[in-house]
Amino acid sequence: MSKLFPTYNKKPINFLNGKGTYLFDDENNKYLDFLSGIAVCNLGHCHPKVSNALKEQVDSIWHISNLFTIKKQEELAELLVKSFKNGLAFFCNSGTEANEAAIKLAKKHTSKSHIISFKQSFHGRTFGSMAATGQPKIHEGYGEMLNGFTYVPYNDLNALQNEINENTGAIILEVIQGEGGVIVGNNDFFEGVQALCKKHELLLIVDEVQTGVGRTGTMFAYEQTPLNPDIITLAKGLGNGFPVGAMLGKNKLASTFSAGAHGSTFGGNYLAMAAAFETINIINDGVFLNEVKEKGSYIFDKLTDIKKEFPQILEIRGKGLMVGIELTGPVDQLVEQFLKNGLIVGTAGANVLRLLPPINLSYEEIDEAIQIMKQVLSSYFLNSHVK
């Protein structure tokens, strides 16, 4: 019997190693990984440059605390805020910590306690980020949530406008709702959000934990929208598998987070900075990011062809290499069939398959995944009589 809390529905597969887009288990089975640790290993498994950076750092120094200067923090912050059009960075260990920092910064800066979020959003599992999450199932069993959050339907500008009051200080949103079903925000909605923020002097927090670090074909997904956020949050792909998160904020917020206002013991440690710096150096390149867009278009075209064959597929949505495939019924058993055939995919709600492959994968690997999907879908729908 496992001595772990049963907080995850773990599959009985023990992976021993990974390389690029592939994983290998202890029975010598090979898997094509189209989940990437849930949008974490954006450069695939054990990318040589990231691995080498970590190896060099391991033999040098690991941790000294944030009471001293860590040069790599400064260097990584410079890289990140270039895409953010200048600003400041705070380093932590995860996406939920990054969102906690953003919530604290927004409330402290505005001296207002009301923050508007969106239904089906997901921002984390600590009490602040959980309260910002617009999914009742995430709240169940924990009693009263942190006060001050309300949730409105996504892509509904009128509902958002009606929720703003004199105590509203910020809006928090995802450009694409990942856990909520890979729901893409539309630009008319984003234009309206930005106008409301300007009119009511609200801070705009964009959660880029899943969409950031090149996943959608730009460094940050908001760069493809009319949004001009005051704060963005990052994690997942930032360290290509090494735990690291970041909050970026505009310079006007600097005095709000003065010494002692917030902190993180392990945030920005040498190992995390080594992994993240190398990862960002690779991804934050125009040619690389254009290739992500092109591969995204390629996979969408291939999936559109599959959709024509299977009426059970209702919609294919997403951007870049963040893809949701909505079906007429539950997808759990379908995920298992993919796994048995050597393809790892995820879910985003009961009826949505989620594809999050490494963003540097090859076209041959896309074709391999598409072939597996076709075979599995044909067999699954033929044998299960799912309509």
XYZ file of C-alpha atoms in Angstrom:
387
model
C 0.000 0.000 0.000
C 1.342 3.418 -0.940
C 2.408 5.795 1.821
C 1.452 8.773 -0.368
C -1.746 10.753 0.084
C -4.067 9.734 -2.774
C -4.266 13.248 -4.225
C -3.624 12.009 -7.761
C -5.107 9.221 -9.879
C -1.714 7.805 -10.757
C -1.301 5.438 -13.673
C 0.789 2.304 -12.928
C 3.645 3.304 -15.236
C 7.160 3.975 -13.960
C 9.161 6.121 -16.370
C 12.923 5.675 -16.138
C 14.122 8.212 -18.675
C 13.092 10.620 -21.357
C 14.634 12.212 -24.396
C 13.012 14.954 -26.407
C 9.397 14.070 -27.124
C 9.747 10.458 -25.938
C 9.488 8.713 -22.567
C 10.655 5.190 -21.693
C 9.297 3.058 -18.840
C 10.835 0.258 -16.780
C 9.408 -2.354 -19.153
C 11.183 -0.816 -22.170
C 7.978 0.664 -23.578
C 8.298 3.870 -25.590
C 5.746 6.686 -25.417
C 5.246 9.797 -27.509
C 4.645 12.528 -24.939
C 1.962 14.999 -26.033
C 1.385 16.278 -22.501
C 4.900 17.461 -21.528
C 4.250 17.138 -17.819
C 1.172 19.369 -18.375
C 2.859 22.102 -20.454
C 6.077 21.983 -18.419
C 8.748 20.374 -20.598
C 8.328 22.816 -23.457
C 11.748 21.844 -24.835
C 11.127 18.139 -24.301
C 12.769 15.851 -21.801
C 16.401 16.364 -20.795
C 17.186 19.086 -23.296
C 20.998 18.979 -23.529
C 21.577 22.708 -23.020
C 19.286 22.886 -19.983
C 20.770 19.675 -18.581
C 24.310 20.996 -18.994
C 23.412 24.279 -17.319
C 22.028 22.385 -14.322
C 25.031 20.038 -14.142
C 27.427 22.968 -14.090
C 25.389 24.726 -11.407
C 25.111 21.620 -9.214
C 28.887 21.549 -8.819
C 29.075 25.265 -8.055
C 26.458 26.563 -5.603
C 22.794 25.763 -4.902
C 21.380 28.138 -2.346
C 22.341 31.204 -0.307
C 18.946 32.901 0.318
C 17.580 36.108 -1.102
C 19.442 38.155 1.484
C 22.284 38.217 -1.049
C 22.598 39.147 -4.714
C 22.033 36.291 -7.157
C 23.340 37.507 -10.498
C 21.378 34.970 -12.549
C 18.132 36.413 -11.157
C 19.064 39.796 -12.597
C 20.009 38.266 -15.942
C 16.820 36.218 -16.219
C 14.669 39.177 -15.154
C 16.233 41.223 -17.973
C 15.298 38.544 -20.505
C 11.731 38.162 -19.252
C 10.805 41.818 -18.975
C 11.962 42.537 -22.534
C 8.919 40.662 -23.806
C 6.848 42.328 -21.089
C 7.981 45.760 -22.348
C 9.993 46.443 -19.210
C 9.046 45.995 -15.597
C 10.217 43.934 -12.648
C 10.316 40.250 -11.750
C 9.684 38.285 -8.573
C 10.813 34.649 -8.540
C 9.081 31.818 -6.693
C 8.651 28.068 -7.138
C 5.332 27.421 -8.894
C 2.349 28.869 -10.695
C 0.157 28.974 -7.631
C 2.875 30.937 -5.785
C 3.174 33.331 -8.705
C -0.571 33.936 -8.594
C -0.480 34.374 -4.811
C 2.148 37.059 -5.321
C 0.022 38.739 -7.994
C -3.076 38.736 -5.785
C -1.145 40.194 -2.854
C 0.487 42.831 -5.045
C -2.838 43.884 -6.589
C -4.638 44.155 -3.260
C -1.798 46.023 -1.589
C -1.275 48.436 -4.470
C -4.934 49.334 -4.960
C -6.006 49.075 -1.300
C -9.121 47.371 -2.691
C -10.229 43.870 -1.801
C -12.441 42.921 -4.762
C -10.913 40.999 -7.678
C -12.949 39.704 -10.610
C -12.135 36.295 -12.053
C -13.933 34.060 -14.543
C -15.995 30.913 -14.419
C -14.028 27.784 -15.360
C -10.746 29.573 -14.683
C -7.889 27.888 -12.856
C -5.201 29.779 -10.920
C -3.893 27.280 -8.360
C -4.615 25.414 -5.134
C -3.365 27.609 -2.314
C -6.121 29.551 -0.568
C -5.624 32.783 -2.490
C -5.191 31.221 -5.926
C -7.938 28.681 -5.181
C -10.294 31.533 -4.295
C -9.409 33.171 -7.612
C -10.336 29.953 -9.422
C -13.856 29.935 -10.829
C -14.547 26.211 -10.455
C -16.730 25.019 -7.550
C -15.141 21.544 -7.603
C -11.797 23.113 -6.626
C -13.446 24.797 -3.608
C -15.368 21.789 -2.313
C -14.585 20.680 1.221
C -12.481 23.675 2.280
C -15.121 25.823 3.896
C -15.376 29.531 3.250
C -13.096 30.816 0.541
C -10.916 33.914 0.849
C -13.269 36.883 0.560
C -13.221 39.342 -2.289
C -13.474 37.221 -5.442
C -16.401 37.001 -7.840
C -16.651 35.041 -11.071
C -18.294 36.030 -14.345
C -18.712 34.073 -17.590
C -15.629 34.130 -19.809
C -15.873 36.139 -23.040
C -18.917 37.986 -21.606
C -18.080 41.684 -21.459
C -21.482 42.797 -20.178
C -21.317 40.415 -17.231
C -17.847 41.707 -16.409
C -18.897 45.344 -16.612
C -21.875 44.735 -14.340
C -19.652 43.203 -11.644
C -17.281 46.170 -11.288
C -17.880 48.307 -8.199
C -16.065 50.969 -6.167
C -14.125 48.277 -4.269
C -12.867 46.466 -7.386
C -9.113 46.670 -7.741
C -8.181 44.093 -10.363
C -9.234 41.557 -12.985
C -7.439 38.221 -13.345
C -7.785 36.130 -16.484
C -6.201 33.518 -18.730
C -5.793 34.237 -22.442
C -6.759 30.605 -22.992
C -8.519 28.799 -20.162
C -6.486 25.601 -19.926
C -8.019 23.515 -17.145
C -11.396 25.001 -18.026
C -11.486 23.247 -21.400
C -8.978 25.049 -23.653
C -11.344 27.985 -24.132
C -9.836 30.777 -26.223
C -10.654 34.379 -25.381
C -11.735 36.529 -28.309
C -10.087 39.831 -29.144
C -13.291 41.875 -28.937
C -13.650 40.683 -25.369
C -10.027 41.515 -24.594
C -10.411 44.993 -26.079
C -13.369 45.536 -23.789
C -11.468 44.230 -20.768
C -8.617 46.617 -21.450
C -11.009 49.553 -21.861
C -12.743 48.740 -18.566
C -9.395 48.542 -16.780
C -8.473 51.964 -18.078
C -11.856 53.499 -17.290
C -12.026 52.170 -13.707
C -8.267 52.236 -13.006
C -8.127 48.488 -12.438
C -5.004 46.362 -12.490
C -5.026 43.606 -15.088
C -3.439 40.290 -14.085
C -2.875 37.794 -16.903
C -2.182 34.233 -15.795
C 0.348 32.880 -18.307
C 1.303 29.846 -16.227
C 0.171 27.424 -18.951
C 0.092 29.687 -22.017
C 3.445 31.402 -21.487
C 7.020 30.583 -22.477
C 6.315 30.054 -26.168
C 3.425 27.608 -25.867
C 1.136 29.584 -28.225
C 3.811 30.824 -30.643
C 4.815 34.011 -28.859
C 6.774 34.349 -25.650
C 3.546 35.239 -23.842
C 0.068 34.528 -25.205
C -1.193 38.027 -24.385
C 1.179 39.396 -27.060
C -1.291 38.080 -29.661
C -4.161 40.067 -28.117
C -5.052 43.720 -27.410
C -4.293 43.152 -23.707
C -1.735 45.292 -21.900
C -1.418 43.610 -18.489
C 0.004 45.223 -15.381
C 1.011 41.837 -13.979
C 1.626 38.447 -15.560
C 2.381 35.140 -13.881
C 4.596 32.337 -15.175
C 5.708 28.842 -14.167
C 5.311 25.422 -15.855
C 7.516 25.798 -18.972
C 9.778 28.393 -17.386
C 12.317 25.855 -16.097
C 11.581 23.028 -18.554
C 10.805 20.713 -15.654
C 12.777 22.345 -12.855
C 10.366 23.977 -10.347
C 10.345 27.738 -10.866
C 7.697 30.452 -11.087
C 7.749 34.164 -11.711
C 5.545 37.210 -11.434
C 6.267 40.141 -13.725
C 4.859 43.566 -12.923
C 5.093 47.068 -14.304
C 7.571 49.510 -12.798
C 4.760 51.543 -11.190
C 4.227 48.634 -8.771
C 7.807 48.587 -7.459
C 7.225 50.553 -4.270
C 4.251 48.346 -3.316
C 6.474 45.299 -3.014
C 9.239 46.932 -0.990
C 11.603 44.991 1.289
C 9.680 42.604 3.547
C 6.356 42.900 1.704
C 6.645 39.445 0.184
C 9.188 36.654 -0.099
C 10.067 33.076 -0.971
C 12.858 31.092 0.700
C 13.685 29.016 -2.354
C 12.444 31.473 -4.990
C 15.093 32.317 -7.562
C 17.679 29.858 -6.244
C 20.746 29.134 -8.348
C 19.511 25.825 -9.763
C 16.141 27.235 -10.805
C 17.770 30.265 -12.394
C 20.251 28.110 -14.323
C 17.439 26.007 -15.808
C 15.139 28.942 -16.532
C 17.821 31.181 -18.028
C 18.868 28.511 -20.524
C 15.239 27.658 -21.343
C 14.294 31.273 -22.028
C 17.441 31.858 -24.069
C 16.407 29.045 -26.392
C 12.702 29.849 -26.663
C 12.772 33.649 -26.791
C 13.928 33.701 -30.396
C 11.891 34.922 -33.348
C 12.750 32.011 -35.633
C 12.005 29.445 -32.913
C 8.653 31.039 -32.042
C 7.601 31.278 -35.691
C 8.269 27.562 -36.008
C 5.952 26.962 -33.047
C 3.190 28.831 -34.892
C 3.849 26.867 -38.076
C 3.792 23.540 -36.263
C 0.614 24.643 -34.496
C -1.024 25.356 -37.852
C 0.171 22.005 -39.143
C -1.288 20.033 -36.262
C -4.585 21.953 -36.460
C -4.848 21.121 -40.175
C -4.206 17.432 -39.457
C -6.759 17.393 -36.639
C -9.321 19.140 -38.847
C -8.953 16.291 -41.328
C -9.520 13.791 -38.513
C -12.611 15.695 -37.390
C -14.152 15.161 -40.831
C -13.893 11.410 -40.297
C -15.402 11.336 -36.817
C -18.678 13.148 -36.069
C -18.045 12.490 -32.380
C -15.489 15.328 -32.503
C -17.381 18.563 -31.912
C -14.626 21.167 -32.006
C -10.881 21.650 -32.193
C -9.659 24.801 -30.481
C -6.591 26.430 -29.045
C -3.565 28.298 -30.308
C -0.050 27.283 -31.232
C 0.715 23.974 -29.529
C -2.006 24.244 -26.915
C -4.876 22.218 -28.359
C -8.267 21.097 -27.086
C -10.427 18.497 -28.839
C -14.009 18.452 -27.615
C -15.966 15.227 -28.076
C -19.602 14.304 -27.593
C -18.862 12.197 -24.520
C -16.321 11.526 -21.766
C -12.728 11.067 -22.910
C -11.151 9.191 -19.979
C -11.309 5.785 -21.653
C -10.030 7.279 -24.880
C -7.001 8.668 -23.044
C -6.310 5.149 -21.746
C -6.470 3.735 -25.259
C -4.040 6.343 -26.522
C -1.695 5.449 -23.669
C -1.848 1.737 -24.492
C -0.845 2.650 -28.038
C 2.111 4.741 -26.920
C 0.668 8.263 -26.996
C 0.341 10.403 -23.860
C -2.391 13.053 -23.924
C -4.328 14.865 -21.227
C -7.826 16.108 -20.505
C -9.363 19.511 -19.823
C -12.737 18.678 -18.365
C -14.776 15.540 -18.920
C -15.224 15.836 -22.683
C -12.034 17.536 -23.879
C -8.758 15.949 -24.916
C -5.783 18.231 -24.330
C -2.597 18.162 -26.416
C 0.465 19.948 -25.022
C 3.486 18.496 -26.827
C 7.003 19.907 -26.502
C 7.052 23.037 -28.629
C 10.284 21.984 -30.360
C 8.886 18.673 -31.586
C 9.380 17.603 -35.202
C 6.833 17.335 -37.986
C 7.558 13.593 -38.086
C 6.524 13.329 -34.432
C 3.308 15.212 -35.174
C 2.592 12.770 -38.013
C 3.305 9.841 -35.695
C 0.844 11.159 -33.108
C -1.814 11.808 -35.739
C -1.461 8.265 -37.038
C -1.911 6.821 -33.533
C -4.940 9.048 -32.971
C -6.582 7.909 -36.195
C -6.071 4.244 -35.374
C -7.292 4.552 -31.804
C -10.323 6.683 -32.695
C -11.367 4.253 -35.423
C -11.136 1.271 -33.108
C -12.650 3.048 -30.110
C -15.723 4.423 -31.845
C -16.283 1.217 -33.818
C -16.146 -1.017 -30.748
C -17.791 1.268 -28.195
C -20.618 2.461 -30.459
C -20.134 5.962 -29.044
C -22.226 8.446 -31.008
